[in-house]
Each structure stands twice: as C-alpha cells, then as structure tokens.
C-alpha cells in the first residue's frame, strides 16, 4: 500500500465510521421497562383456595373490603361522621384501585382513571369532597361552583390526528362532508334534547348518579338496544360520526358501540351537564397523576385505617357477626377479623369466591357481570416529539385510525414554561373478540411485543418516538371495568347485586353498571350511610 | 449484464425524482406558497429532462464513458443541491435564479441518462422488450422515491443529508458501470479516480451535513455575531454592529443597546416612582439585568430578587465586560439576588410579598408562555404584592396586537387588581405597551429621577393616553383552560408579519 492509497483508505474509513455512528444513533435507542399490573397470581389463589388457615383473631366493628374509590369513599363518609372504628383492607400494595398512579423523576402519572368531568348538580358527594380538597373554592351568587383554575384541564384539551395532521377537538373535521356536518348537528340537537328532558316521573332522563335517572319506560327501554343499532335506527350513518361514537364507548366503557347499550351510550353524552358560565359541559378536572391525586388526598385522611397487601379470601355471615379471613402474602400467614358489619367494595365477579352465602345460593346472575380488559402504558420521553402541522400538543391526543385511545400528557397541567422531559400515558381497551379471549391475549403477550405495538401505533403521528422513549412500563388490567351491555344497566342482575345482606353492604361502581369516579364514590358513600343509620350515628347525608 | 443495467435504470430514476422533490420542498419551505413552488419546479424539471433527451443525440462515440461522466455530474450537482440552495438563501439575494438554474442543469443531466442507457442496451434486447423493461424500471424507481421521500427520507435524514445520500448512489452507479465495462473502457484508471474523488466529496457532505445547515442559519442574523450559545432552554445570540449591541433569544430580538433605555425606563419608573419608599422588588424574567439597573437607581431599594429561567443568560450578563457596562453591573450588586427557576412554580412556593414586581416575560407565542398571562398567574401575583405595592407587566404592542394587549388588561382586572395601561415608542420594537397592576388606585408620580434619559413628569403623562387606533377592544379573559391570549397573539402578529 503506498502513501496515497493509505490516505484515501483511512479517509474513507473515517467517513464510513461516522456514517455508521450517525445511523446507529438514530436506530439504536434502547429503553427499559416492565410489565406491572393487578396481582393476578395472588388473586388466583382465591379461585384455587390454596391459602393457610387463619391463626390470629381480632375485632373491628366495620370492615371495608377494597381500597378503590368506593371503599375509600365509604371510609371518608364514616370518618366525617366521627365514626373511627373501621378498617380498609386492600389486596394490592397501593390503594386506589382503578385510580392508582405511579411517579418517577419526571412526573407523577396515572395507571388508570385520569379525570373527573365537572360534577353535575346531583353529584352532591363529589361536590362536597371537592370543596374539602380545595378543588371547588366557592360558589357564585347563582350557585355555580368556582373551581381552582390549575385543576381545570388546560387548553388545548383535545386533539385528533387524522389524515396526516392534528386537528383541535375529537369530532373529525378534516375531510368531512356537509352531510357529516349535518349529522353532527342533528346529534348535537338530540343530546341537547335529552339533557333538558325529564321522564314522566319528573326525573332527569340521564343523571349522574345513574340511580337518580328517570325510570320512564320509554327511556329505560333504550337499555335493550345496542348503541350502534340505536344510531342506525335514528339515521346516523356518517362514518366520522360513528367513529366518534365508537371512540366514546371504548373510552368510557372499554367496549365497542355494538356491545354498549343505547341507554349507556346516550348517558355518556347527555348526563354531563355541569358546565356553567365560561365552562362548557365537556370541561374536565385533571391532575398529573390523574384521579390518583384524589387517592393521595383521601390517603392522607384515612392512612391509619388502611391495611394493604391483605387478600380477603373468606367472608362468613353469621346472625350476629361477620368473620373476614385475610391472607397476608408478604408474611404468608392468614388472620381473621370479627366484624359487626362489612362493606364489600370489590368487583362483583369476586363475590362467588369470597362470600360463603354466595357460594351456597345461586350465583347465576353474577355471570351477567362481564369485564373489559385494558392495557395502560406509561412512556417516559427524553423530550417532546417535534411539533408538526396543526394543533399543538394537547392533554388528550387521539389517533383516528388506531385501535388505541391515543395518549394523555401527564405533564400537561404543569405550570412550568420549560419541560425538558415528559410522560405519556397510553390507553388501549382490548375490544377485539370476547373479553375472555382478549384477557388471555393481554396476559400472554410479552412486554417486548406490547412495547413494539405501542411504539408502532404512536409512530403514525410521531415517527421519531422510538428514539425519544427512555422507559416504558405496561400495566395489565384483566378486569378493568364492567361492560354496560344491552339489557345490563337496567336488568335484574345489576339490581340484585346491589341488594344488601344482613351485615354485608355492597359498594362498587359495578353496581351502577359502568365504571366512573362519581358512581364508585356514590356507592361507597351510600353503603357508609346505611351503616351510620343503623348505628344511629347522627350525620347529614352527602347524597 | 442486462439486469445490472436495468437496476441502474431503477436507481437513477429514484435519484432523479428525489432531486426534484428536494428542490420543490426546499422552494416551498424557504419561499412559501407550496402549490406554486412545487408546480413550477416540477414543470421546469420535466422540461429540462426533455432538453436532456433531445441533446442525447449529439453524444456519439464512447457512450459508456460519457454515461459514467454524466452520472458523476448528476451525483455532484444533485447531491450538493440542497446544501448549495440553503447557503445561497442565507448569503446571497438571488435565490430563485440559482434554484431554477440548478433545477434546469440537473434536469438536463437526468434527461440524458435514460436515452443513453437505452442505446447501451439496444444490442442486448429486442426493441419491444427494451422499451417495456426500461420504462417499467424507470417508473418503478419514481414510485419508490415518491414513497420513500415523505415517509422516511425527509423526516429521518433531513433534506441536506438525503440529497448527499442520493448523490452518493449516483456516484456508485457510475463506479459500478465502470467496473462492469472495465474491459471496454479506455483510461479506466482515470475514470476510477474520478469516481473515487466524487464519492469521497459526497461522503464528506453527508457526514458534515449538520455543520452546513448551522452555517446557513447563522447568516440569517444581519450583524456580526459576537456570542452564540445554546442553553437547554434557548438559543442565545448576541450581535454587534458599530455601537449597537443586540440580544436575540431563539431568534427574537430582546433589546437593542441603542434604544433599550426607552423600554426599561418606561417599564420600571412609572410604577416604582409611584410607591412611597419602596424597599423590596421582584423581577420575573429580565435576566439581562437592564430592568434591575433602573430599579437600583432608586436609593430606597434594599433588595432586588431576580427570577430568570436560564442560568446561561444571567451568567452572561454577570460576566461579559461589555454587557456589565450596559447593565451597570446591576446583577453583581450586593442588593441583587439571582434565582434561576421557573417563575410560576417559584412564585407558588415562595410566600414573600414585594413592594414592586416587574413581570418581563417573553410574548405569549405558545401555550407554555401563555400560562404566564392567565388569571391563575395574576391571582398568584396578587398574593405577592404588598398592600401599597404595584406590579408592571410588559404587555406586547397595543398597536400591532391590540386584542392581546387589552386581553392582558382585562385579565388583570378580572382577578381584582386595578389595571393602568400605558405605552411608549421604542424604535427597534415599535409602539410598546405595559400595564401597572395595583391593589390601590394608581397615582402617577409627580416627578421622575434626574438621571433618566427619557422620562420626565410632563412627558410621562402622555404615556397614559391611548390614540384611537389603540383604544380598548372587546376581549375574553385569558385562563389556563381557554388560553385565548395565545390565539389573539398569533392571529394579530401573523397579520403584521405577512
């Protein structure tokens, strides 16, 4: 090799090296992460009955089984009435149920429920709680609540990625025809009609809490129909309108509009009428950790009453007392509580494994409770994706042609002007086939496959997303929420499930037929007030 | 051999279309009006290809050698076209002329390619197969380029790099052809050297593409750059022309040393002078220390707290001798305390009250900055004002952004503050607006300090009068959950700059 060749070769090698490093920087972006989720293994112990027998015994007057919003709200009400002799038992290491949250060096973030719409007039308990937490700061002379501004979702609230660009709001506006727009307008009018409509019993057509809705036969009959059939019958065939309706059903109920009752479908649109003044009905309250913020506040009040890592595996009702057997997986021992009364604030599908009375009697009706599986992922990003054409990044960012619901920006409510990093919370209800099959798919799919699936989905609007992710955790919710199928909301099974036994009170959003914060809280407070009434403890009702 | 040549057809067709797409994208990116730019570029390019095809008849002997040379030319010209155009746009005024010159030249060369290849392949295929196969590969290449460009190349590699990459591919086609026909070519060595040199040049371009882009951007500032640095928050650029020093943050002018005294005197003294015996002052933003300079002219001041996000900016204005002269070393004064923090969050966490607060944030150009002009922020500001204190808010131009200005005024009023709007003329900014926010009714000062260059009591009275073209307009109140100010601001300044 002569001198010239040597120089040329080395120059070439330098260039090739540089090119390789350029390319590899772009494509090799390893990130960490893992699968998290409800403790399936411990939960399955319930079914198999493989737990040690209880050794120690203690007495607690009131036991609340389940530390989700319902159980915590029951505790909140008992505590407010000055009754302190209760204990909340939670299977997981953290309370909160569907409102659990996580936190890293960038931001807190939700693992599930992430907002509460501004409460309706009838959601009295929600308003009371929000006054206590400083979310409602007072009322105007006309009686409208004044909200703490930093808890109202900042603008822009929502955007939709459709036909290669971001538009403001979720109702598709890009590439729609006049015919679509006419149907939007007709649907708006229908919603407005139902918002103002009262049944023959004088109650609102669609109310939150749902128990206060009208029982007018004509309205309740909507429950027999699927939402998609209802829209079809009403002549709503616009493709983008139907997309939006289906999106709304997946978002709130975890299933498609063919699996949602028309009553539940209309309830989503017509029940939220809390808007007033400069606030629209669609305004929501949100926090970086989602509804986990409310859990944090309740935890402060109820900390001394909570026992975590406590799996209740047997509840036995005798005439004068209830025994509650608890397995503590960390210590691998079981204990027993003898209680006067128990509030069962868990999903209904657990009843047949835990409650002895249910084991002996017919539990056929419990099969009516079907649950939607969900996947939630939190992606920690090194920086925000590049802003391209259209509406800048919003709180809720939805992708039109996607199975997922898009992502929510956990740092959206931050008051900082400069945010180097952020966390995106990705929501994906598995609505493909039957809940059982989809649940199996959820549990059998590996972290790597989920990570690939999520990044592929997000790369539609953000081609560079792969290079931005530094951490990606996946949370599996096997039984995320009860499905308000046609016939379920006003059917026999749900009503029967809400009937209390002698010393056993039921509380959970399952009893309302769909999983939203207001319903979970309502059911918890209702159960607590039953017990307060029974004990003749004076209280003013929150409901 | 035949297939090797057909693959060349495919590759050069891809390259050819990519150059066309790059020229079109660049033109619409730099000149705007994408429909016109794309349309005229495509037209010119296709026409030039036609010219190339016509000219191909004049190429006689040594077909293969000529083909290789044309490939190398296309590689060099096409490959460097994006960087050349970027640099030309930044440094010369004749962008369009050079753009179309390059498009014509590349078009002619690309137009030569296919006819020459047809002739090379003529002996190997029947006419009907020849036409069908060559055109098939030609159109296939076009399809690949048109899909690859928007989906992968432009977003991932960027225009400059994409361009060099395809130049390289052209050069490699040349080298490959030279190798295929190594036995028929005269002067093979010479041709090989040419191929090597062109490849090397394009490789260098590919690797140093970022530096080329940076070079082009620097020149967008008209004056000599004396300082430039990127902090995690922004790009800081200081320029100088004769005795005029200018600070740019992310390309936005912050001050010109020739007239900044007008801005800063008007910002500080009407408010501060109205307070009896002010002692503590808070400055939010204003990391250049120029507002602090004005504040320290008041002898009763005991402590100034400056909260600015970027330590690079405050560091620069504390250390650079010219800048320290400009701010009269206000940031190194024993009375001044500098805190590098996000103002909104800092204000939430600190309970202290101040006699006077200067709110000198950047204009509300995006939702992040828009938060600093909301009811939520002004409620917080209210809590930090002493009972007889006042705050002043830089409020963009009441002339160019009239709705924005009055939106700030109304938003301040909506949280229970008394708002007193005023304005002044700053040559490098234009007509500029401020609002004094106070708990008590604002009473303009009877006199101003002697050592000011601009303000006197008798002329200051005029600042509070608004001519008809700046009169109040009906606006909404700016809240976190509506951010109307960002929308007002964007629509108003768009009208001014277009």
PDB file of C-alpha atoms in Angstrom, chain A residues 215-404:
ATOM      1  CA  UNK A 215     -87.452   5.230  35.296  1.00  0.00           C
ATOM      2  CA  UNK A 216     -89.764   6.243  32.474  1.00  0.00           C
ATOM      3  CA  UNK A 217     -90.356   3.081  30.434  1.00  0.00           C
ATOM      4  CA  UNK A 218     -89.605   4.802  27.160  1.00  0.00           C
ATOM      5  CA  UNK A 219     -86.164   5.842  28.380  1.00  0.00           C
ATOM      6  CA  UNK A 220     -85.297   2.620  30.166  1.00  0.00           C
ATOM      7  CA  UNK A 221     -86.295   0.739  27.005  1.00  0.00           C
ATOM      8  CA  UNK A 222     -83.180   2.218  25.368  1.00  0.00           C
ATOM      9  CA  UNK A 223     -81.190  -0.208  27.508  1.00  0.00           C
ATOM     10  CA  UNK A 224     -82.490  -3.147  25.453  1.00  0.00           C
ATOM     11  CA  UNK A 225     -80.939  -1.803  22.265  1.00  0.00           C
ATOM     12  CA  UNK A 226     -77.272  -1.614  21.337  1.00  0.00           C
ATOM     13  CA  UNK A 227     -75.903   1.894  20.818  1.00  0.00           C
ATOM     14  CA  UNK A 228     -74.921   1.091  17.242  1.00  0.00           C
ATOM     15  CA  UNK A 229     -78.466  -0.141  16.448  1.00  0.00           C
ATOM     16  CA  UNK A 230     -79.884   2.955  18.077  1.00  0.00           C
ATOM     17  CA  UNK A 231     -77.712   5.245  15.928  1.00  0.00           C
ATOM     18  CA  UNK A 232     -78.622   3.238  12.856  1.00  0.00           C
ATOM     19  CA  UNK A 233     -82.351   3.474  13.639  1.00  0.00           C
ATOM     20  CA  UNK A 234     -82.046   7.213  14.126  1.00  0.00           C
ATOM     21  CA  UNK A 235     -80.450   7.520  10.700  1.00  0.00           C
ATOM     22  CA  UNK A 236     -76.931   8.387  11.866  1.00  0.00           C
ATOM     23  CA  UNK A 237     -74.789   6.705   9.235  1.00  0.00           C
ATOM     24  CA  UNK A 238     -71.990   9.266   8.926  1.00  0.00           C
ATOM     25  CA  UNK A 239     -68.690   7.388   9.112  1.00  0.00           C
ATOM     26  CA  UNK A 240     -66.786  10.011  11.117  1.00  0.00           C
ATOM     27  CA  UNK A 241     -69.735  10.459  13.499  1.00  0.00           C
ATOM     28  CA  UNK A 242     -69.877   6.710  14.062  1.00  0.00           C
ATOM     29  CA  UNK A 243     -66.127   6.655  14.594  1.00  0.00           C
ATOM     30  CA  UNK A 244     -66.523   9.286  17.293  1.00  0.00           C
ATOM     31  CA  UNK A 245     -69.402   7.421  18.984  1.00  0.00           C
ATOM     32  CA  UNK A 246     -67.401   4.221  18.963  1.00  0.00           C
ATOM     33  CA  UNK A 247     -64.377   6.064  20.327  1.00  0.00           C
ATOM     34  CA  UNK A 248     -66.511   7.437  23.181  1.00  0.00           C
ATOM     35  CA  UNK A 249     -67.770   3.928  24.052  1.00  0.00           C
ATOM     36  CA  UNK A 250     -64.270   2.454  24.005  1.00  0.00           C
ATOM     37  CA  UNK A 251     -63.016   5.358  26.098  1.00  0.00           C
ATOM     38  CA  UNK A 252     -65.632   5.220  28.847  1.00  0.00           C
ATOM     39  CA  UNK A 253     -66.854   1.621  28.764  1.00  0.00           C
ATOM     40  CA  UNK A 254     -63.974  -0.363  27.271  1.00  0.00           C
ATOM     41  CA  UNK A 255     -66.105  -1.885  24.527  1.00  0.00           C
ATOM     42  CA  UNK A 256     -67.380  -1.021  21.073  1.00  0.00           C
ATOM     43  CA  UNK A 257     -70.713   0.627  20.487  1.00  0.00           C
ATOM     44  CA  UNK A 258     -72.191  -2.695  19.354  1.00  0.00           C
ATOM     45  CA  UNK A 259     -71.555  -4.012  22.871  1.00  0.00           C
ATOM     46  CA  UNK A 260     -72.841  -0.926  24.703  1.00  0.00           C
ATOM     47  CA  UNK A 261     -76.493  -0.389  25.488  1.00  0.00           C
ATOM     48  CA  UNK A 262     -78.081   2.630  23.868  1.00  0.00           C
ATOM     49  CA  UNK A 263     -79.022   3.885  27.336  1.00  0.00           C
ATOM     50  CA  UNK A 264     -75.379   3.815  28.425  1.00  0.00           C
ATOM     51  CA  UNK A 265     -74.283   5.346  25.114  1.00  0.00           C
ATOM     52  CA  UNK A 266     -76.652   8.284  25.480  1.00  0.00           C
ATOM     53  CA  UNK A 267     -75.818   8.569  29.167  1.00  0.00           C
ATOM     54  CA  UNK A 268     -72.218   9.329  28.224  1.00  0.00           C
ATOM     55  CA  UNK A 269     -73.303  12.337  26.157  1.00  0.00           C
ATOM     56  CA  UNK A 270     -76.448  13.567  27.929  1.00  0.00           C
ATOM     57  CA  UNK A 271     -75.612  13.173  31.620  1.00  0.00           C
ATOM     58  CA  UNK A 272     -72.715  15.629  31.816  1.00  0.00           C
ATOM     59  CA  UNK A 273     -74.391  18.975  32.281  1.00  0.00           C
ATOM     60  CA  UNK A 274     -72.197  20.513  34.951  1.00  0.00           C
ATOM     61  CA  UNK A 275     -70.995  23.352  32.718  1.00  0.00           C
ATOM     62  CA  UNK A 276     -71.873  26.928  33.595  1.00  0.00           C
ATOM     63  CA  UNK A 277     -70.574  30.414  32.937  1.00  0.00           C
ATOM     64  CA  UNK A 278     -67.441  30.187  30.872  1.00  0.00           C
ATOM     65  CA  UNK A 279     -67.132  26.431  31.500  1.00  0.00           C
ATOM     66  CA  UNK A 280     -68.522  24.005  28.965  1.00  0.00           C
ATOM     67  CA  UNK A 281     -70.132  20.682  29.912  1.00  0.00           C
ATOM     68  CA  UNK A 282     -67.151  18.921  28.365  1.00  0.00           C
ATOM     69  CA  UNK A 283     -64.673  20.623  30.733  1.00  0.00           C
ATOM     70  CA  UNK A 284     -62.827  18.182  32.966  1.00  0.00           C
ATOM     71  CA  UNK A 285     -60.776  18.316  36.135  1.00  0.00           C
ATOM     72  CA  UNK A 286     -57.435  16.566  35.943  1.00  0.00           C
ATOM     73  CA  UNK A 287     -54.108  16.191  37.687  1.00  0.00           C
ATOM     74  CA  UNK A 288     -50.691  14.856  36.616  1.00  0.00           C
ATOM     75  CA  UNK A 289     -51.374  11.537  38.407  1.00  0.00           C
ATOM     76  CA  UNK A 290     -54.982  11.517  37.172  1.00  0.00           C
ATOM     77  CA  UNK A 291     -57.540  10.532  39.791  1.00  0.00           C
ATOM     78  CA  UNK A 292     -54.582   9.255  41.766  1.00  0.00           C
ATOM     79  CA  UNK A 293     -54.446  12.833  43.092  1.00  0.00           C
ATOM     80  CA  UNK A 294     -57.790  12.281  44.801  1.00  0.00           C
ATOM     81  CA  UNK A 295     -56.492   8.967  46.150  1.00  0.00           C
ATOM     82  CA  UNK A 296     -53.472  10.799  47.594  1.00  0.00           C
ATOM     83  CA  UNK A 297     -55.725  13.296  49.370  1.00  0.00           C
ATOM     84  CA  UNK A 298     -58.004  10.556  50.735  1.00  0.00           C
ATOM     85  CA  UNK A 299     -54.962   8.573  51.818  1.00  0.00           C
ATOM     86  CA  UNK A 300     -53.822  11.494  53.963  1.00  0.00           C
ATOM     87  CA  UNK A 301     -57.147  11.426  55.797  1.00  0.00           C
ATOM     88  CA  UNK A 302     -57.528   7.656  56.065  1.00  0.00           C
ATOM     89  CA  UNK A 303     -53.942   6.401  56.346  1.00  0.00           C
ATOM     90  CA  UNK A 304     -54.412   4.960  59.858  1.00  0.00           C
ATOM     91  CA  UNK A 305     -57.417   2.879  58.735  1.00  0.00           C
ATOM     92  CA  UNK A 306     -55.766   1.205  55.749  1.00  0.00           C
ATOM     93  CA  UNK A 307     -54.135  -2.230  55.633  1.00  0.00           C
ATOM     94  CA  UNK A 308     -52.519  -3.107  52.313  1.00  0.00           C
ATOM     95  CA  UNK A 309     -51.237  -6.447  50.996  1.00  0.00           C
ATOM     96  CA  UNK A 310     -54.295  -8.045  52.548  1.00  0.00           C
ATOM     97  CA  UNK A 311     -56.203 -10.591  50.476  1.00  0.00           C
ATOM     98  CA  UNK A 312     -59.667 -11.231  51.862  1.00  0.00           C
ATOM     99  CA  UNK A 313     -60.451 -14.826  50.923  1.00  0.00           C
ATOM    100  CA  UNK A 314     -63.473 -15.658  53.048  1.00  0.00           C
ATOM    101  CA  UNK A 315     -66.407 -13.674  54.390  1.00  0.00           C
ATOM    102  CA  UNK A 316     -68.811 -15.628  56.523  1.00  0.00           C
ATOM    103  CA  UNK A 317     -72.048 -14.042  57.742  1.00  0.00           C
ATOM    104  CA  UNK A 318     -73.420 -15.395  60.999  1.00  0.00           C
ATOM    105  CA  UNK A 319     -76.624 -13.913  62.529  1.00  0.00           C
ATOM    106  CA  UNK A 320     -74.790 -11.551  64.901  1.00  0.00           C
ATOM    107  CA  UNK A 321     -71.367 -11.120  63.332  1.00  0.00           C
ATOM    108  CA  UNK A 322     -69.311 -11.436  60.194  1.00  0.00           C
ATOM    109  CA  UNK A 323     -65.913 -13.106  60.036  1.00  0.00           C
ATOM    110  CA  UNK A 324     -63.409 -11.886  57.486  1.00  0.00           C
ATOM    111  CA  UNK A 325     -60.419 -14.136  56.745  1.00  0.00           C
ATOM    112  CA  UNK A 326     -57.381 -12.401  55.333  1.00  0.00           C
ATOM    113  CA  UNK A 327     -54.249 -13.805  53.742  1.00  0.00           C
ATOM    114  CA  UNK A 328     -51.093 -11.692  54.046  1.00  0.00           C
ATOM    115  CA  UNK A 329     -48.880 -12.815  51.160  1.00  0.00           C
ATOM    116  CA  UNK A 330     -45.809 -10.964  52.450  1.00  0.00           C
ATOM    117  CA  UNK A 331     -45.816 -12.870  55.740  1.00  0.00           C
ATOM    118  CA  UNK A 332     -47.536 -15.949  54.277  1.00  0.00           C
ATOM    119  CA  UNK A 333     -49.992 -16.052  57.198  1.00  0.00           C
ATOM    120  CA  UNK A 334     -53.727 -15.606  57.485  1.00  0.00           C
ATOM    121  CA  UNK A 335     -55.650 -13.694  60.141  1.00  0.00           C
ATOM    122  CA  UNK A 336     -59.310 -13.283  60.991  1.00  0.00           C
ATOM    123  CA  UNK A 337     -61.332 -10.191  61.787  1.00  0.00           C
ATOM    124  CA  UNK A 338     -64.632 -10.485  63.575  1.00  0.00           C
ATOM    125  CA  UNK A 339     -66.789  -7.550  62.482  1.00  0.00           C
ATOM    126  CA  UNK A 340     -70.300  -6.271  63.107  1.00  0.00           C
ATOM    127  CA  UNK A 341     -70.678  -5.126  59.533  1.00  0.00           C
ATOM    128  CA  UNK A 342     -68.761  -5.383  56.290  1.00  0.00           C
ATOM    129  CA  UNK A 343     -68.766  -3.157  53.233  1.00  0.00           C
ATOM    130  CA  UNK A 344     -67.793  -5.211  50.211  1.00  0.00           C
ATOM    131  CA  UNK A 345     -66.272  -2.653  47.830  1.00  0.00           C
ATOM    132  CA  UNK A 346     -64.796  -5.051  45.254  1.00  0.00           C
ATOM    133  CA  UNK A 347     -65.751  -6.052  41.733  1.00  0.00           C
ATOM    134  CA  UNK A 348     -68.773  -8.346  41.679  1.00  0.00           C
ATOM    135  CA  UNK A 349     -67.046 -11.244  39.991  1.00  0.00           C
ATOM    136  CA  UNK A 350     -65.162 -11.922  43.229  1.00  0.00           C
ATOM    137  CA  UNK A 351     -68.324 -12.451  45.264  1.00  0.00           C
ATOM    138  CA  UNK A 352     -68.642 -16.131  44.499  1.00  0.00           C
ATOM    139  CA  UNK A 353     -65.106 -16.885  45.596  1.00  0.00           C
ATOM    140  CA  UNK A 354     -65.236 -14.962  48.863  1.00  0.00           C
ATOM    141  CA  UNK A 355     -68.690 -14.817  50.364  1.00  0.00           C
ATOM    142  CA  UNK A 356     -69.977 -18.068  51.847  1.00  0.00           C
ATOM    143  CA  UNK A 357     -73.638 -17.171  51.408  1.00  0.00           C
ATOM    144  CA  UNK A 358     -72.983 -16.664  47.705  1.00  0.00           C
ATOM    145  CA  UNK A 359     -71.203 -19.993  47.463  1.00  0.00           C
ATOM    146  CA  UNK A 360     -74.290 -21.895  48.562  1.00  0.00           C
ATOM    147  CA  UNK A 361     -77.036 -19.935  46.762  1.00  0.00           C
ATOM    148  CA  UNK A 362     -77.467 -19.430  43.039  1.00  0.00           C
ATOM    149  CA  UNK A 363     -74.862 -17.113  41.613  1.00  0.00           C
ATOM    150  CA  UNK A 364     -76.088 -17.389  38.063  1.00  0.00           C
ATOM    151  CA  UNK A 365     -76.826 -13.657  37.961  1.00  0.00           C
ATOM    152  CA  UNK A 366     -73.159 -12.856  38.636  1.00  0.00           C
ATOM    153  CA  UNK A 367     -72.288 -14.196  35.190  1.00  0.00           C
ATOM    154  CA  UNK A 368     -74.039 -11.153  33.788  1.00  0.00           C
ATOM    155  CA  UNK A 369     -71.123  -9.072  35.064  1.00  0.00           C
ATOM    156  CA  UNK A 370     -68.625  -9.055  32.249  1.00  0.00           C
ATOM    157  CA  UNK A 371     -65.394  -7.123  32.348  1.00  0.00           C
ATOM    158  CA  UNK A 372     -63.360  -5.348  29.704  1.00  0.00           C
ATOM    159  CA  UNK A 373     -59.597  -5.976  29.704  1.00  0.00           C
ATOM    160  CA  UNK A 374     -57.386  -2.886  29.314  1.00  0.00           C
ATOM    161  CA  UNK A 375     -53.775  -2.108  28.801  1.00  0.00           C
ATOM    162  CA  UNK A 376     -52.276   1.138  30.057  1.00  0.00           C
ATOM    163  CA  UNK A 377     -48.681   2.099  29.390  1.00  0.00           C
ATOM    164  CA  UNK A 378     -46.595   4.959  30.671  1.00  0.00           C
ATOM    165  CA  UNK A 379     -43.814   6.156  28.387  1.00  0.00           C
ATOM    166  CA  UNK A 380     -41.110   8.380  29.795  1.00  0.00           C
ATOM    167  CA  UNK A 381     -39.780  10.576  26.980  1.00  0.00           C
ATOM    168  CA  UNK A 382     -36.408  12.330  26.782  1.00  0.00           C
ATOM    169  CA  UNK A 383     -38.114  15.219  25.052  1.00  0.00           C
ATOM    170  CA  UNK A 384     -41.409  16.119  23.476  1.00  0.00           C
ATOM    171  CA  UNK A 385     -41.968  14.912  19.912  1.00  0.00           C
ATOM    172  CA  UNK A 386     -41.385  17.565  17.248  1.00  0.00           C
ATOM    173  CA  UNK A 387     -44.440  19.762  16.738  1.00  0.00           C
ATOM    174  CA  UNK A 388     -45.661  19.279  13.185  1.00  0.00           C
ATOM    175  CA  UNK A 389     -48.532  20.891  11.364  1.00  0.00           C
ATOM    176  CA  UNK A 390     -51.782  21.517  13.147  1.00  0.00           C
ATOM    177  CA  UNK A 391     -52.922  21.945  16.734  1.00  0.00           C
ATOM    178  CA  UNK A 392     -50.078  21.898  19.270  1.00  0.00           C
ATOM    179  CA  UNK A 393     -49.842  19.099  21.809  1.00  0.00           C
ATOM    180  CA  UNK A 394     -52.952  18.766  23.945  1.00  0.00           C
ATOM    181  CA  UNK A 395     -53.886  16.916  27.137  1.00  0.00           C
ATOM    182  CA  UNK A 396     -55.680  14.119  25.276  1.00  0.00           C
ATOM    183  CA  UNK A 397     -54.180  13.148  21.913  1.00  0.00           C
ATOM    184  CA  UNK A 398     -56.166  10.675  19.842  1.00  0.00           C
ATOM    185  CA  UNK A 399     -55.196   8.881  16.627  1.00  0.00           C
ATOM    186  CA  UNK A 400     -58.039   8.371  14.158  1.00  0.00           C
ATOM    187  CA  UNK A 401     -57.096   5.021  12.596  1.00  0.00           C
ATOM    188  CA  UNK A 402     -55.980   3.327  15.758  1.00  0.00           C
ATOM    189  CA  UNK A 403     -57.207   0.549  17.998  1.00  0.00           C
ATOM    190  CA  UNK A 404     -55.877   2.519  20.951  1.00  0.00           C
TER     191      UNK A 404
END
